[in-house]
Each structure stands twice: as C-alpha cells, then as structure tokens.
Amino acid sequence: MSTQSDPALPGDGYTATAAEITVVAPVPASSAAPAADHGIALRAVDLTLSFGSRPVLTGITTEIRKGAVTALIGPTGSGKTTLLRTFNRMNDKVSTYRHAGDVLLDGRSIWHSGVDLMSLRRRVGMLFQRPNPFPMSIMENVVAGTRAHRMVSRQGMRQVAEEQLTAVGLWGAVKDRLKDSPFRLSGGQQQLLCLARALAIKPEILLLDEPTSALDPNATESIEALIRKLVPDITVIIVTHNMQQAARVSDRTMFLNKGRLVEHGETRQVFEHPVEEETASYVQGRFG
Ligand SMILES: Nc1ncnc2c1ncn2[C@@H]1O[C@H](COP(=O)(O)OP(=O)(O)OP(=O)(O)O)[C@@H](O)[C@H]1O
Ligand SMILES: [Mg+2]
C-alpha cells in the first residue's frame, strides 16, 4: 500500500498489489463475542498461522492486559513480528498467509465481517523498526492519520501537531521547521515524529516492533520514557531483542520460540523465576 495515498495505514516499505490482497473469509457471527472483555485488550485463541505450507505460529492462546506494557521477546524468526502484525491485520495482504483460531479485540473477532480495517488500525496503531516518515512536511506527517480519519479540520492541524510533538518531546526542535521535510531530522527524531503520528489518532493499543533498535542510547531513553507515560491510557506491546529494555519498560513479558508461546507472565517473574527451562536459557543469553 502506498503511504502517500493511504497515510492512515502506514506500511513498512512493503507495497501490496491488488492481486496480493487476500480475501479473508468472514468469521461466523457466532464467534463474535459481545463487546468488552474486562481488563483484557486483546486475546489470541488457539491462533495458528502460516505462510504457504510453512507454519509460523502454532496454537497461541493468550491475553494482553489492558493498560499495561507487554514485551514480546524471542529469537530471530520466532514469529514476534508476525504475531504483532496479526493484531492489526497487517498480514492479511500477504497472499500466502493463512490463519486459524482467532484474535479478539475487546471481545470481538478482528476478522469479523463487521470489522472495518480502517477503524481497526485506528484502534490498533503501529510503529516500525525503522522510522518511516511520509514524503510530506513534518506537520503534515503528524496529522496524516487524523486527516485520513477526518478527526481534525485543516484549521486544527497546527494545534494537533503542536500537542503531539510536545507530547513526544520534539516540539522545541521542530517548531520553526514544521513545513520542512522530515528526512533532514535525525533517526531518533524521525522515530519520535512517527510516534507522534501514531499517537495523534489516539489508538487504544500501540504495537511497537523493535522501535529503538536503530537509535542511540539517548533517543532510546526518550522513547522508553514515553512508553511508560502512555500506560495505562494506551495498551502497549513492544517487540525487543534487548532484555534490559524488556525488563525496564514492560509490566508483562511473552516469550516466543519457534512459533510457540513458551511463557507469559509478569516481567519480573519471567526474568527472575521463569517457569520453563527454555525461557531461562533465553533470558540468560544461552541461545538466540
Ligand atoms: N511475508 C512472509 N512470507 C513468508 N514467510 C514469512 C513472511 N513473514 C515472515 N515469514 C517467516 O515467518 C517466520 C517468523 O518471522 P518473523 O518476522 O515473525 O520473526 P521475528 O521473531 O520477528 O524475527 P526477528 O527477531 O528477526 O525480527 C520466519 O521464518 C519468516 O521467514
Ligand atoms: Mg521481527
């Protein structure tokens, strides 16, 4: 998808052609649980997922606590990004992708025929590993999603931009260059800008896929501090390879290995007293 024509649905460098768009069979109405799932933002129910004949996630049943930061850890290729992208249906566009089982957002299947993809992605926002500002001005970047969702008038754009850029700590650095291209900002500033854009549409859930892996320690610290400020208003799921980061920012940790959910619990418990030997090996750096 093109980031220019569809800024509300930011891509990650991948552009699907019409032929690649998978038509996902509507889930029968009976699987649409009544709305509201107390204290739980997202629930995966026996979620199994494959690309072609290759299974990538197997039988994942878990719940993501509302208003908490959940870290998603696991070795390369364990399925972290795939799981994250499932939560706002970013995989649907891959022609070979198939799933069984379900994901419930506030008690309702994200694949239910009544679910509108635009609204789903408004509720479940995403920030990618590499900053992906759109080729438009800094101000237009911040408001791109809000404009697409008709949440703000042209006159209200500057105010929204100021609010969001202030919230991510970028206002001072960019207030005199709102009409400039974002590509002259540093990598860390570009990531903060993308975070401001994601937050402007007021998501309920924010998915972060290794958001600081390309950033220096200072920029990383700013993003981590911001993540802590987002909860409990927003539910955050963050994929990270950095165990210290997971321990610093998250309340809960999920450990994935080879597409299976090995362990999910309070972060402290997972790091200090893991139930599974596999988890102990991973968090102690013995593999991965
Ligand atoms: N679009 C796709 N088509 C085919 N296979 C895919 C696709 N996306 C992911 N996979 C496969 O799914 C598996 C899990 O990939 P995923 O990107 O989810 O891993 P990850 O845990 O995020 O790894 P990393 O830590 O390296 O980012 C990998 O074997 C990968 O090759
Ligand atoms: Mg990944």
XYZ file of C-alpha atoms and ligand atoms in Angstrom:
320
model
C 0.000 0.000 0.000
C 1.199 3.463 -0.661
C 1.976 5.618 2.318
C 1.104 8.661 0.247
C -2.345 7.611 -0.762
C -3.184 5.863 2.472
C -1.409 7.549 5.340
C -3.782 6.082 7.897
C -2.429 2.659 7.143
C 1.314 3.162 7.304
C 3.280 0.486 5.521
C 6.763 -0.688 6.320
C 8.259 -0.419 2.910
C 6.139 -3.237 1.529
C 3.581 -2.378 -1.116
C 0.859 -4.907 -1.802
C -0.567 -5.125 -5.272
C -4.273 -5.676 -5.749
C -3.607 -9.300 -6.649
C -1.865 -9.868 -3.339
C -4.735 -8.737 -1.200
C -6.117 -11.841 0.431
C -9.808 -12.003 0.918
C -10.173 -13.280 4.438
C -13.254 -15.391 4.922
C -15.624 -13.712 7.352
C -15.722 -15.365 10.725
C -19.174 -16.776 11.503
C -21.301 -14.434 13.595
C -21.328 -16.926 16.461
C -17.641 -16.278 17.087
C -18.251 -12.582 17.647
C -18.287 -12.403 21.404
C -20.124 -9.489 22.944
C -18.024 -6.341 23.193
C -15.897 -5.615 26.254
C -13.528 -8.089 27.759
C -12.821 -6.747 31.200
C -9.176 -5.841 31.759
C -8.088 -7.598 28.570
C -7.205 -5.584 25.468
C -6.527 -8.463 23.098
C -6.999 -12.175 23.307
C -5.488 -14.791 20.991
C -7.441 -18.023 20.901
C -5.612 -21.059 19.529
C -4.062 -18.840 16.877
C -2.175 -20.758 14.240
C -0.662 -19.015 11.304
C 1.243 -19.979 8.202
C 2.771 -18.526 5.079
C 2.121 -21.122 2.381
C 2.584 -24.560 3.900
C 5.037 -23.241 6.479
C 3.607 -22.800 9.981
C 4.945 -19.680 11.696
C 2.786 -19.501 14.818
C 1.264 -22.554 16.462
C -1.688 -22.726 18.842
C -1.196 -19.411 20.593
C -3.715 -18.767 23.327
C -3.062 -15.767 25.496
C -4.367 -12.432 26.659
C -2.819 -8.979 26.561
C -3.608 -6.983 29.644
C -5.269 -3.633 29.093
C -3.279 -0.553 30.147
C -0.008 -2.463 30.569
C 3.223 -2.682 28.572
C 3.779 -6.226 27.313
C 7.197 -7.133 25.919
C 7.352 -9.755 23.194
C 10.730 -11.481 23.214
C 12.221 -14.447 21.393
C 14.979 -15.430 18.985
C 15.157 -14.271 15.379
C 12.481 -15.951 13.293
C 10.405 -16.993 16.304
C 7.352 -15.149 14.947
C 7.303 -11.938 17.009
C 6.752 -9.553 14.100
C 4.233 -11.908 12.540
C 2.225 -12.038 15.767
C 2.385 -8.268 16.152
C 1.278 -7.701 12.558
C -1.609 -10.105 13.056
C -3.051 -7.889 15.776
C -3.909 -5.149 13.295
C -4.258 -7.460 10.316
C -1.140 -6.294 8.529
C -0.505 -9.873 7.346
C -3.812 -10.098 5.520
C -2.233 -8.589 2.429
C 0.301 -11.408 2.056
C -1.230 -13.803 -0.467
C 0.234 -16.962 1.116
C -0.881 -16.073 4.627
C -3.463 -18.261 6.336
C -4.685 -18.364 9.887
C -6.868 -20.496 12.100
C -8.115 -19.633 15.546
C -8.980 -16.104 16.474
C -7.893 -12.751 17.860
C -10.442 -10.873 19.920
C -10.231 -7.125 20.403
C -12.393 -6.134 23.333
C -14.142 -9.467 22.989
C -14.807 -9.271 19.250
C -13.009 -11.087 16.442
C -10.761 -8.771 14.425
C -11.776 -10.827 11.358
C -15.491 -10.490 11.949
C -17.228 -9.351 8.769
C -18.439 -6.209 10.523
C -14.906 -5.027 11.308
C -13.722 -2.152 9.169
C -9.959 -2.284 8.554
C -9.536 1.481 8.818
C -11.235 1.547 12.222
C -9.241 -1.469 13.381
C -5.989 0.288 12.511
C -7.186 3.434 14.172
C -7.729 1.443 17.363
C -4.557 -0.606 16.978
C -1.661 1.610 15.858
C 1.835 0.516 14.923
C 5.388 1.827 14.951
C 8.020 0.023 12.921
C 11.666 -0.733 13.483
C 12.861 1.856 11.002
C 11.303 5.310 11.111
C 9.028 5.725 8.087
C 8.066 9.391 7.784
C 5.848 10.121 4.811
C 7.193 12.320 1.989
C 5.367 15.413 3.202
C 6.134 18.150 5.734
C 6.771 17.486 9.416
C 3.393 18.968 10.338
C 1.555 17.003 7.661
C 3.215 13.836 8.939
C 1.858 14.316 12.440
C -1.679 14.916 11.262
C -1.699 12.451 8.350
C -3.700 9.802 10.201
C -6.041 12.287 11.848
C -6.768 13.826 8.443
C -7.441 10.429 6.865
C -9.812 9.569 9.693
C -11.394 13.037 9.466
C -10.590 13.684 13.102
C -9.270 17.198 12.505
C -10.045 20.117 10.208
C -7.378 21.890 8.179
C -7.551 24.770 10.680
C -6.981 22.430 13.601
C -3.865 20.833 12.115
C -1.303 23.087 13.741
C -2.806 22.635 17.179
C -2.822 18.850 16.856
C 0.755 18.924 15.568
C 1.868 21.078 18.496
C 0.117 18.866 21.055
C 1.524 15.633 19.696
C 5.028 16.946 19.060
C 5.085 18.355 22.584
C 3.917 15.019 23.971
C 6.853 13.209 22.350
C 9.334 15.958 23.300
C 10.034 17.073 19.753
C 8.239 20.421 19.644
C 11.245 22.546 20.668
C 13.402 21.022 17.960
C 10.920 21.343 15.101
C 8.565 24.230 15.886
C 10.387 26.549 13.483
C 10.564 23.980 10.706
C 7.092 22.458 10.617
C 6.939 22.907 6.843
C 10.312 21.250 6.262
C 10.867 17.713 5.121
C 11.139 15.156 7.929
C 14.034 13.458 6.174
C 16.523 16.018 7.482
C 15.701 15.075 11.075
C 17.958 12.600 12.884
C 16.898 8.950 13.008
C 15.756 9.304 16.615
C 13.788 12.464 15.811
C 12.171 10.733 12.838
C 11.094 7.862 15.103
C 9.632 10.346 17.609
C 7.796 12.011 14.729
C 6.347 8.644 13.684
C 5.340 8.048 17.286
C 3.608 11.462 17.356
C 1.769 10.473 14.168
C 0.725 7.147 15.669
C -0.457 8.783 18.889
C -2.370 11.556 17.122
C -5.107 9.127 16.122
C -5.500 8.144 19.775
C -5.073 4.395 19.460
C -6.228 2.077 22.226
C -3.348 -0.269 21.525
C 0.093 0.592 20.197
C 2.248 -2.103 18.592
C 5.970 -1.346 18.618
C 8.278 -3.560 16.582
C 11.834 -3.025 17.848
C 11.230 0.738 17.872
C 14.650 1.676 19.219
C 16.920 -0.834 17.517
C 18.195 1.821 15.085
C 18.582 4.524 17.734
C 21.367 5.701 20.038
C 21.070 5.377 23.837
C 19.703 8.916 24.325
C 16.952 8.535 21.759
C 16.221 5.067 23.149
C 15.831 6.518 26.610
C 13.385 9.165 25.336
C 11.248 6.518 23.644
C 11.303 4.240 26.682
C 10.280 7.108 28.974
C 7.441 7.929 26.609
C 6.267 4.334 26.526
C 5.948 4.360 30.305
C 3.894 7.563 30.105
C 1.462 6.024 27.610
C 0.174 3.441 30.052
C -2.419 2.953 31.421
C -4.285 5.076 28.847
C -2.890 3.014 25.986
C -2.041 -0.678 25.923
C 1.457 -1.206 24.532
C 3.035 -4.321 23.026
C 6.740 -3.959 22.291
C 8.944 -6.416 20.441
C 12.521 -6.201 21.584
C 15.754 -8.167 21.381
C 17.127 -6.168 24.247
C 16.484 -7.986 27.509
C 17.382 -4.911 29.570
C 14.865 -2.914 27.624
C 12.163 -5.514 28.186
C 12.941 -5.504 31.898
C 12.951 -1.671 32.035
C 9.786 -0.876 30.150
C 7.409 -3.786 30.447
C 4.962 -4.991 33.057
C 4.495 -8.346 31.399
C 6.632 -10.445 29.073
C 5.758 -13.050 26.482
C 8.466 -15.411 25.283
C 8.013 -16.921 21.838
C 10.207 -19.673 20.452
C 9.765 -21.376 17.069
C 6.257 -20.010 16.785
C 5.093 -21.304 20.149
C 4.277 -19.185 23.163
C 6.565 -20.692 25.760
C 5.826 -18.423 28.680
C 3.824 -15.302 29.512
C 3.777 -13.631 32.899
C 4.827 -10.665 34.989
C 8.141 -9.395 33.597
C 9.949 -9.868 36.882
C 8.772 -13.437 37.176
C 9.693 -14.283 33.583
C 13.203 -12.854 34.013
C 13.944 -13.897 37.576
C 11.928 -17.071 38.063
C 10.965 -18.434 34.672
C 8.768 -21.495 34.801
C 10.205 -23.040 31.659
C 13.834 -24.060 31.238
C 13.650 -22.782 27.637
C 12.782 -19.311 28.922
C 15.631 -19.411 31.450
C 18.103 -20.279 28.685
C 16.909 -17.450 26.508
C 16.727 -14.676 29.093
C 20.135 -15.668 30.419
C 21.537 -15.352 26.917
C 22.308 -19.038 26.411
C 20.689 -19.012 22.951
C 19.077 -16.651 20.449
N 5.569 -12.471 4.308
C 6.153 -13.620 4.639
N 6.192 -14.650 3.767
C 6.770 -15.825 4.093
N 7.352 -16.068 5.286
C 7.349 -15.078 6.187
C 6.756 -13.807 5.912
N 6.899 -13.034 7.009
C 7.570 -13.784 7.918
N 7.823 -15.008 7.424
C 8.519 -16.096 8.125
O 7.943 -16.269 9.390
C 8.921 -16.580 10.354
C 8.801 -15.622 11.519
O 9.206 -14.344 11.069
P 9.079 -13.052 11.974
O 9.483 -11.905 11.118
O 7.749 -13.008 12.592
O 10.191 -13.358 13.088
P 10.715 -12.420 14.245
O 10.571 -13.183 15.510
O 10.090 -11.088 14.178
O 12.276 -12.327 13.889
P 13.302 -11.099 14.081
O 13.667 -11.094 15.535
O 14.468 -11.483 13.220
O 12.657 -9.833 13.635
C 10.260 -16.514 9.659
O 10.674 -17.812 9.356
C 9.974 -15.743 8.410
O 10.810 -16.127 7.366
Mg 10.785 -9.163 13.755
